[in-house]
Amino acid sequence: MVVEPEHAPVNGRKRPQPPQRTHRDVADELRARIRSGRLQPGQRMPTQAQLADEFGVERGAVRQALRILQSERLLTNVSKGSPATVAPDLHGALTGPAAPPMPTTVALAPRIAEAFAAPHVEIEALCLTSVSLTLALGEPLRQIHAGRLKPAKIDVRILLPSRNIDLAFPVAVSGGGSGGGPVHDRWLAMRNAQGQVLRHNLLGLRATHGIDVRVTFRALPFTPPVKLYVLNGTEALFAYYTLSLREQEIDHEPMQMYDAEGIRTTLFAFGQGGGLRDGVFVKQSRLWFDALWETISSELLLTT
C-alpha cells in the first residue's frame, strides 16, 4: 500500500490532517474579497467548480456559501448554470437600516464609515472589549488618510466592564473572576490593549488632519449581555453575546471557559428612517446609554 507523503507516519505518529473547510469558511473568504475590492461590483465570480477546487470543498459547500452571500445582497445570479455576479450596488447591500442582519465583522465597518461622512461624528459603544469597534474604525481611518473623508469633530464614548468585578464571561469553567485568574487577566489585557489602540488611532487625527477628537471610556459594574453601537444619534446596532463552552490555551495551559466570540455575533440595525419602531429603538438605546454613562459607570483607566 502506498502512503500519501503528507500523511506519512513521523516517529510512529500520523500527521494530523488539516481541518476541512466549511461553507461558512468559503463565504467568509469571498465576503472579505468583495469588501476589500478584490472582487469588484458587477464582476463575474469564478465558476463553482473553480471555487470548489480552490477551497478544497465539494460543490455543494460552494453553493451554500454563494447562497449566503446572495441573502446578504452581495451576489446576484446564483444558480447551478452560470457563475454568480458581484452585486452592482454594494453600498446598499452593506449599509442602511434595510440591510439584512449580518456578522459584526461584516456589518459594522461600512456603518461606521458611513457615520464618518458627517461633519460631527458621534459614536456611543457598549461592549466587552472594543475589539469589533477597533477593527471597524480601520476603514474610515483609511478613507480619512486618503482624503475621501474629513469630519470636523469626532466624539467617541465607550462603556466597558470594570476590572474590579467578577465577570459573568469570559470565565473559567472551574471558576475565577476578579481575583486575578488567568481568564480574567487575559480579558483585561485585551480590553486595555484594544482601548489604547483605538484611542491612539483616533487622537492621532488631531495632529495629522486637524480634527477635533475626543475619546472617553467609562467602566460598568456589570458584564453586558449585549453589545450596542449608536451612530450619530440616528442608527443603533445591536447584538447578543451568545455564550459557548470552548477551550483556550492560556500561559501554555489548556483551559475550558465560557465565552462569547463578539466579532461573529449577528448585528441588527435600527435606523430613524426605518419606521416608527426603529426610530423609537434608536431613541431608547441612546437614552439607556446616557443613563448608564451618567449614573452607575465610573472612571476607567486602560492599565493593568
Short mmCIF file of C-alpha atoms in Angstrom, two decimals:
data_model
loop_
_atom_site.label_atom_id
_atom_site.label_comp_id
_atom_site.label_asym_id
_atom_site.label_seq_id
_atom_site.Cartn_x
_atom_site.Cartn_y
_atom_site.Cartn_z
CA MET A 1 0.00 0.00 0.00
CA VAL A 2 1.29 3.47 -0.87
CA VAL A 3 1.10 6.03 1.92
CA GLU A 4 0.42 9.61 0.90
CA PRO A 5 3.54 11.67 1.76
CA GLU A 6 1.65 14.42 3.60
CA HIS A 7 0.08 11.89 5.92
CA ALA A 8 3.09 9.59 6.29
CA PRO A 9 3.94 8.50 9.84
CA VAL A 10 6.65 10.52 11.57
CA ASN A 11 8.27 8.85 14.56
CA GLY A 12 5.42 6.39 14.62
CA ARG A 13 2.74 9.07 14.55
CA LYS A 14 0.43 10.09 11.75
CA ARG A 15 0.49 13.75 10.87
CA PRO A 16 -2.82 15.45 11.61
CA GLN A 17 -4.81 16.34 8.53
CA PRO A 18 -5.85 19.98 8.14
CA PRO A 19 -9.46 20.64 9.15
CA GLN A 20 -11.99 20.51 6.32
CA ARG A 21 -13.28 23.92 5.32
CA THR A 22 -16.99 24.53 5.68
CA HIS A 23 -19.38 26.53 3.52
CA ARG A 24 -19.19 29.31 6.13
CA ASP A 25 -15.40 29.47 5.76
CA VAL A 26 -15.84 29.86 2.00
CA ALA A 27 -18.49 32.54 2.48
CA ASP A 28 -16.25 34.45 4.93
CA GLU A 29 -13.32 34.47 2.49
CA LEU A 30 -15.41 35.52 -0.52
CA ARG A 31 -17.14 38.19 1.54
CA ALA A 32 -13.74 39.57 2.56
CA ARG A 33 -12.66 39.70 -1.09
CA ILE A 34 -15.80 41.64 -2.01
CA ARG A 35 -15.38 44.08 0.87
CA SER A 36 -11.68 44.63 0.13
CA GLY A 37 -12.37 45.37 -3.54
CA ARG A 38 -10.56 42.31 -4.91
CA LEU A 39 -13.94 41.38 -6.36
CA GLN A 40 -15.49 44.47 -7.92
CA PRO A 41 -19.21 45.34 -8.25
CA GLY A 42 -20.60 43.72 -11.39
CA GLN A 43 -17.64 41.34 -11.73
CA ARG A 44 -18.37 37.73 -12.62
CA MET A 45 -17.28 35.24 -9.96
CA PRO A 46 -15.19 32.13 -10.71
CA THR A 47 -17.25 29.07 -11.54
CA GLN A 48 -18.45 26.81 -8.75
CA ALA A 49 -16.03 24.14 -9.96
CA GLN A 50 -13.12 26.59 -9.75
CA LEU A 51 -14.13 27.70 -6.26
CA ALA A 52 -14.55 24.11 -5.09
CA ASP A 53 -11.06 23.32 -6.37
CA GLU A 54 -9.53 26.44 -4.79
CA PHE A 55 -11.03 25.85 -1.34
CA GLY A 56 -10.82 22.06 -1.41
CA VAL A 57 -14.55 21.54 -0.78
CA GLU A 58 -17.48 19.93 -2.54
CA ARG A 59 -19.58 21.99 -4.94
CA GLY A 60 -22.47 21.73 -2.50
CA ALA A 61 -20.47 23.71 0.06
CA VAL A 62 -19.70 26.35 -2.58
CA ARG A 63 -23.39 26.65 -3.48
CA GLN A 64 -24.29 27.10 0.20
CA ALA A 65 -21.64 29.81 0.53
CA LEU A 66 -22.91 31.63 -2.55
CA ARG A 67 -26.48 31.49 -1.28
CA ILE A 68 -25.37 33.10 1.99
CA LEU A 69 -23.76 35.97 0.09
CA GLN A 70 -26.82 36.28 -2.11
CA SER A 71 -29.02 36.56 1.00
CA GLU A 72 -26.71 39.38 2.14
CA ARG A 73 -27.23 41.07 -1.26
CA LEU A 74 -23.54 40.78 -2.11
CA LEU A 75 -24.09 38.44 -5.08
CA THR A 76 -26.65 38.09 -7.82
CA ASN A 77 -27.42 35.38 -10.39
CA VAL A 78 -26.57 32.49 -8.05
CA SER A 79 -27.59 29.32 -9.85
CA LYS A 80 -26.19 25.99 -10.95
CA GLY A 81 -25.92 27.04 -14.58
CA SER A 82 -23.63 30.06 -14.64
CA PRO A 83 -21.16 31.92 -12.38
CA ALA A 84 -22.60 34.36 -9.86
CA THR A 85 -22.02 38.11 -10.18
CA VAL A 86 -20.92 40.58 -7.53
CA ALA A 87 -23.85 42.89 -6.77
CA PRO A 88 -23.61 46.22 -8.62
CA ASP A 89 -24.75 48.21 -5.54
CA LEU A 90 -22.56 47.00 -2.69
CA HIS A 91 -23.06 50.20 -0.69
CA GLY A 92 -26.77 49.48 -0.43
CA ALA A 93 -26.10 45.87 0.48
CA LEU A 94 -23.69 46.62 3.31
CA THR A 95 -25.28 49.71 4.84
CA GLY A 96 -28.58 51.20 5.86
CA PRO A 97 -31.41 50.01 8.10
CA ALA A 98 -32.85 47.80 5.34
CA ALA A 99 -29.71 45.66 5.18
CA PRO A 100 -30.17 42.11 6.47
CA PRO A 101 -28.64 41.13 9.84
CA MET A 102 -25.02 40.09 9.33
CA PRO A 103 -21.99 39.22 11.49
CA THR A 104 -20.39 42.16 13.27
CA THR A 105 -17.21 41.77 11.21
CA VAL A 106 -19.24 42.34 8.04
CA ALA A 107 -21.81 44.90 9.10
CA LEU A 108 -20.06 47.26 11.47
CA ALA A 109 -17.22 48.68 9.34
CA PRO A 110 -19.39 50.06 6.50
CA ARG A 111 -21.85 51.55 9.02
CA ILE A 112 -19.02 53.25 10.89
CA ALA A 113 -17.55 54.52 7.60
CA GLU A 114 -20.92 55.98 6.63
CA ALA A 115 -21.21 57.68 10.03
CA PHE A 116 -17.81 59.32 9.43
CA ALA A 117 -19.22 61.13 6.40
CA ALA A 118 -21.00 63.51 8.81
CA PRO A 119 -19.26 66.75 9.87
CA HIS A 120 -19.72 65.81 13.55
CA VAL A 121 -19.25 62.09 14.23
CA GLU A 122 -20.78 60.75 17.44
CA ILE A 123 -20.29 57.11 18.42
CA GLU A 124 -21.55 55.52 21.64
CA ALA A 125 -20.49 51.92 22.22
CA LEU A 126 -21.25 49.41 24.96
CA CYS A 127 -19.25 46.21 24.62
CA LEU A 128 -16.95 43.71 26.30
CA THR A 129 -13.52 44.62 24.87
CA SER A 130 -13.99 47.08 21.93
CA VAL A 131 -12.25 44.63 19.55
CA SER A 132 -15.01 44.91 16.92
CA LEU A 133 -15.08 48.70 17.10
CA THR A 134 -11.29 48.97 16.80
CA LEU A 135 -11.35 46.77 13.70
CA ALA A 136 -14.29 48.65 12.18
CA LEU A 137 -12.59 52.01 12.59
CA GLY A 138 -9.84 50.90 10.23
CA GLU A 139 -11.99 51.64 7.15
CA PRO A 140 -12.96 55.28 7.96
CA LEU A 141 -9.40 55.96 9.13
CA ARG A 142 -8.09 54.78 5.76
CA GLN A 143 -10.60 57.00 3.99
CA ILE A 144 -9.60 59.99 6.11
CA HIS A 145 -5.91 59.46 5.34
CA ALA A 146 -6.78 59.05 1.64
CA GLY A 147 -8.60 62.39 1.70
CA ARG A 148 -12.04 60.95 0.97
CA LEU A 149 -13.48 61.79 4.40
CA LYS A 150 -12.89 64.90 6.51
CA PRO A 151 -15.13 65.22 9.57
CA ALA A 152 -14.57 68.35 11.63
CA LYS A 153 -15.26 66.74 15.01
CA ILE A 154 -15.30 63.19 16.42
CA ASP A 155 -16.78 62.26 19.80
CA VAL A 156 -16.49 58.63 20.94
CA ARG A 157 -17.83 57.33 24.25
CA ILE A 158 -17.25 53.70 25.24
CA LEU A 159 -18.65 51.70 28.15
CA LEU A 160 -16.65 48.60 29.15
CA PRO A 161 -16.84 46.27 32.18
CA SER A 162 -14.83 47.33 35.21
CA ARG A 163 -11.67 45.41 36.02
CA ASN A 164 -12.85 45.09 39.62
CA ILE A 165 -15.94 42.92 39.09
CA ASP A 166 -16.47 39.19 38.84
CA LEU A 167 -17.16 38.83 35.14
CA ALA A 168 -20.09 36.66 34.09
CA PHE A 169 -18.00 35.85 31.00
CA PRO A 170 -15.38 35.13 29.88
CA VAL A 171 -14.90 32.89 32.88
CA ALA A 172 -13.15 29.61 33.54
CA VAL A 173 -15.46 26.64 33.94
CA SER A 174 -13.65 25.90 37.18
CA GLY A 175 -14.41 29.41 38.43
CA GLY A 176 -12.33 32.55 38.93
CA GLY A 177 -13.32 36.17 38.35
CA SER A 178 -11.80 39.42 39.59
CA GLY A 179 -9.42 37.56 41.87
CA GLY A 180 -6.78 37.60 39.15
CA GLY A 181 -7.42 34.29 37.43
CA PRO A 182 -5.79 33.74 34.02
CA VAL A 183 -9.05 34.11 32.08
CA HIS A 184 -9.82 37.42 33.79
CA ASP A 185 -6.26 38.63 33.28
CA ARG A 186 -6.39 37.72 29.58
CA TRP A 187 -9.67 39.62 29.14
CA LEU A 188 -8.30 42.65 31.00
CA ALA A 189 -5.16 42.73 28.87
CA MET A 190 -7.27 42.57 25.70
CA ARG A 191 -9.68 45.26 26.94
CA ASN A 192 -6.81 47.60 27.74
CA ALA A 193 -4.80 46.91 24.58
CA GLN A 194 -7.75 47.38 22.23
CA GLY A 195 -8.85 50.53 24.01
CA GLN A 196 -5.35 52.00 23.84
CA VAL A 197 -5.07 51.25 20.10
CA LEU A 198 -8.49 52.75 19.42
CA ARG A 199 -7.75 55.90 21.38
CA HIS A 200 -4.27 56.29 19.84
CA ASN A 201 -5.56 55.91 16.27
CA LEU A 202 -8.35 58.43 16.73
CA LEU A 203 -6.40 61.02 18.71
CA GLY A 204 -3.68 60.85 16.06
CA LEU A 205 -6.11 62.58 13.68
CA ARG A 206 -5.64 65.79 15.65
CA ALA A 207 -2.05 66.13 14.57
CA THR A 208 -2.35 64.67 11.06
CA HIS A 209 -5.63 66.25 9.94
CA GLY A 210 -6.55 68.92 12.49
CA ILE A 211 -9.73 67.10 13.51
CA ASP A 212 -11.22 67.85 16.93
CA VAL A 213 -11.27 64.38 18.56
CA ARG A 214 -12.47 63.30 21.99
CA VAL A 215 -12.38 59.65 23.16
CA THR A 216 -13.72 58.76 26.60
CA PHE A 217 -14.02 55.44 28.43
CA ARG A 218 -16.09 54.61 31.49
CA ALA A 219 -16.41 51.40 33.50
CA LEU A 220 -19.57 49.40 34.10
CA PRO A 221 -20.23 47.47 37.32
CA PHE A 222 -21.64 44.52 35.35
CA THR A 223 -20.91 42.29 32.35
CA PRO A 224 -23.06 43.47 29.41
CA PRO A 225 -25.06 40.58 27.88
CA VAL A 226 -25.34 42.56 24.62
CA LYS A 227 -23.27 44.92 22.53
CA LEU A 228 -24.67 48.24 21.33
CA TYR A 229 -23.41 50.93 18.98
CA VAL A 230 -25.28 54.21 18.48
CA LEU A 231 -24.05 56.19 15.47
CA ASN A 232 -24.66 59.92 15.17
CA GLY A 233 -27.86 59.52 17.16
CA THR A 234 -29.62 58.17 14.07
CA GLU A 235 -28.76 54.47 13.98
CA ALA A 236 -28.47 51.75 16.63
CA LEU A 237 -26.67 48.46 16.01
CA PHE A 238 -27.44 45.69 18.47
CA ALA A 239 -26.17 42.14 19.03
CA TYR A 240 -26.46 39.43 21.67
CA TYR A 241 -23.38 37.90 23.25
CA THR A 242 -24.13 34.18 22.92
CA LEU A 243 -22.02 32.02 25.21
CA SER A 244 -20.42 28.70 24.41
CA LEU A 245 -18.04 26.32 26.08
CA ARG A 246 -14.62 26.33 24.46
CA GLU A 247 -11.01 25.54 25.23
CA GLN A 248 -8.29 28.18 25.03
CA GLU A 249 -4.58 27.92 25.72
CA ILE A 250 -3.52 30.46 28.34
CA ASP A 251 0.08 30.59 29.56
CA HIS A 252 0.72 27.36 27.64
CA GLU A 253 -2.02 25.56 29.55
CA PRO A 254 -5.35 24.46 28.00
CA MET A 255 -8.29 25.95 29.89
CA GLN A 256 -12.02 25.43 29.44
CA MET A 257 -14.09 28.58 29.64
CA TYR A 258 -17.48 30.07 28.93
CA ASP A 259 -17.04 32.86 26.42
CA ALA A 260 -18.66 34.68 23.50
CA GLU A 261 -16.94 35.46 20.21
CA GLY A 262 -18.10 39.02 19.78
CA ILE A 263 -16.82 39.64 16.26
CA ARG A 264 -19.09 36.91 14.84
CA THR A 265 -22.27 37.89 16.68
CA THR A 266 -25.18 38.83 14.42
CA LEU A 267 -25.68 42.59 14.30
CA PHE A 268 -29.19 44.01 13.93
CA ALA A 269 -29.59 47.54 12.58
CA PHE A 270 -32.26 50.05 13.54
CA GLY A 271 -32.40 53.44 11.84
CA GLN A 272 -34.57 56.51 12.26
CA GLY A 273 -35.54 56.17 8.61
CA GLY A 274 -36.78 52.61 9.14
CA GLY A 275 -40.20 53.48 10.54
CA LEU A 276 -41.70 54.30 13.94
CA ARG A 277 -40.47 51.17 15.72
CA ASP A 278 -36.89 51.62 14.51
CA GLY A 279 -36.92 55.31 15.43
CA VAL A 280 -38.11 54.58 18.96
CA PHE A 281 -35.47 51.86 19.36
CA VAL A 282 -32.70 54.29 18.38
CA LYS A 283 -34.01 56.92 20.79
CA GLN A 284 -34.37 54.48 23.69
CA SER A 285 -30.94 52.98 23.01
CA ARG A 286 -29.32 56.37 23.35
CA LEU A 287 -31.33 57.20 26.47
CA TRP A 288 -30.27 53.86 28.00
CA PHE A 289 -26.61 54.50 27.15
CA ASP A 290 -26.73 58.04 28.56
CA ALA A 291 -28.37 56.78 31.77
CA LEU A 292 -25.61 54.20 32.34
CA TRP A 293 -22.94 56.76 31.50
CA GLU A 294 -24.26 59.40 33.88
CA THR A 295 -25.25 57.20 36.85
CA ILE A 296 -23.57 53.90 37.73
CA SER A 297 -20.47 53.99 35.48
CA SER A 298 -17.12 55.12 36.87
CA GLU A 299 -13.72 56.29 35.66
CA LEU A 300 -11.89 53.70 33.58
CA LEU A 301 -8.11 53.58 33.21
CA LEU A 302 -6.66 51.41 30.46
CA THR A 303 -3.94 49.98 32.65
CA THR A 304 -3.24 46.55 34.13
#
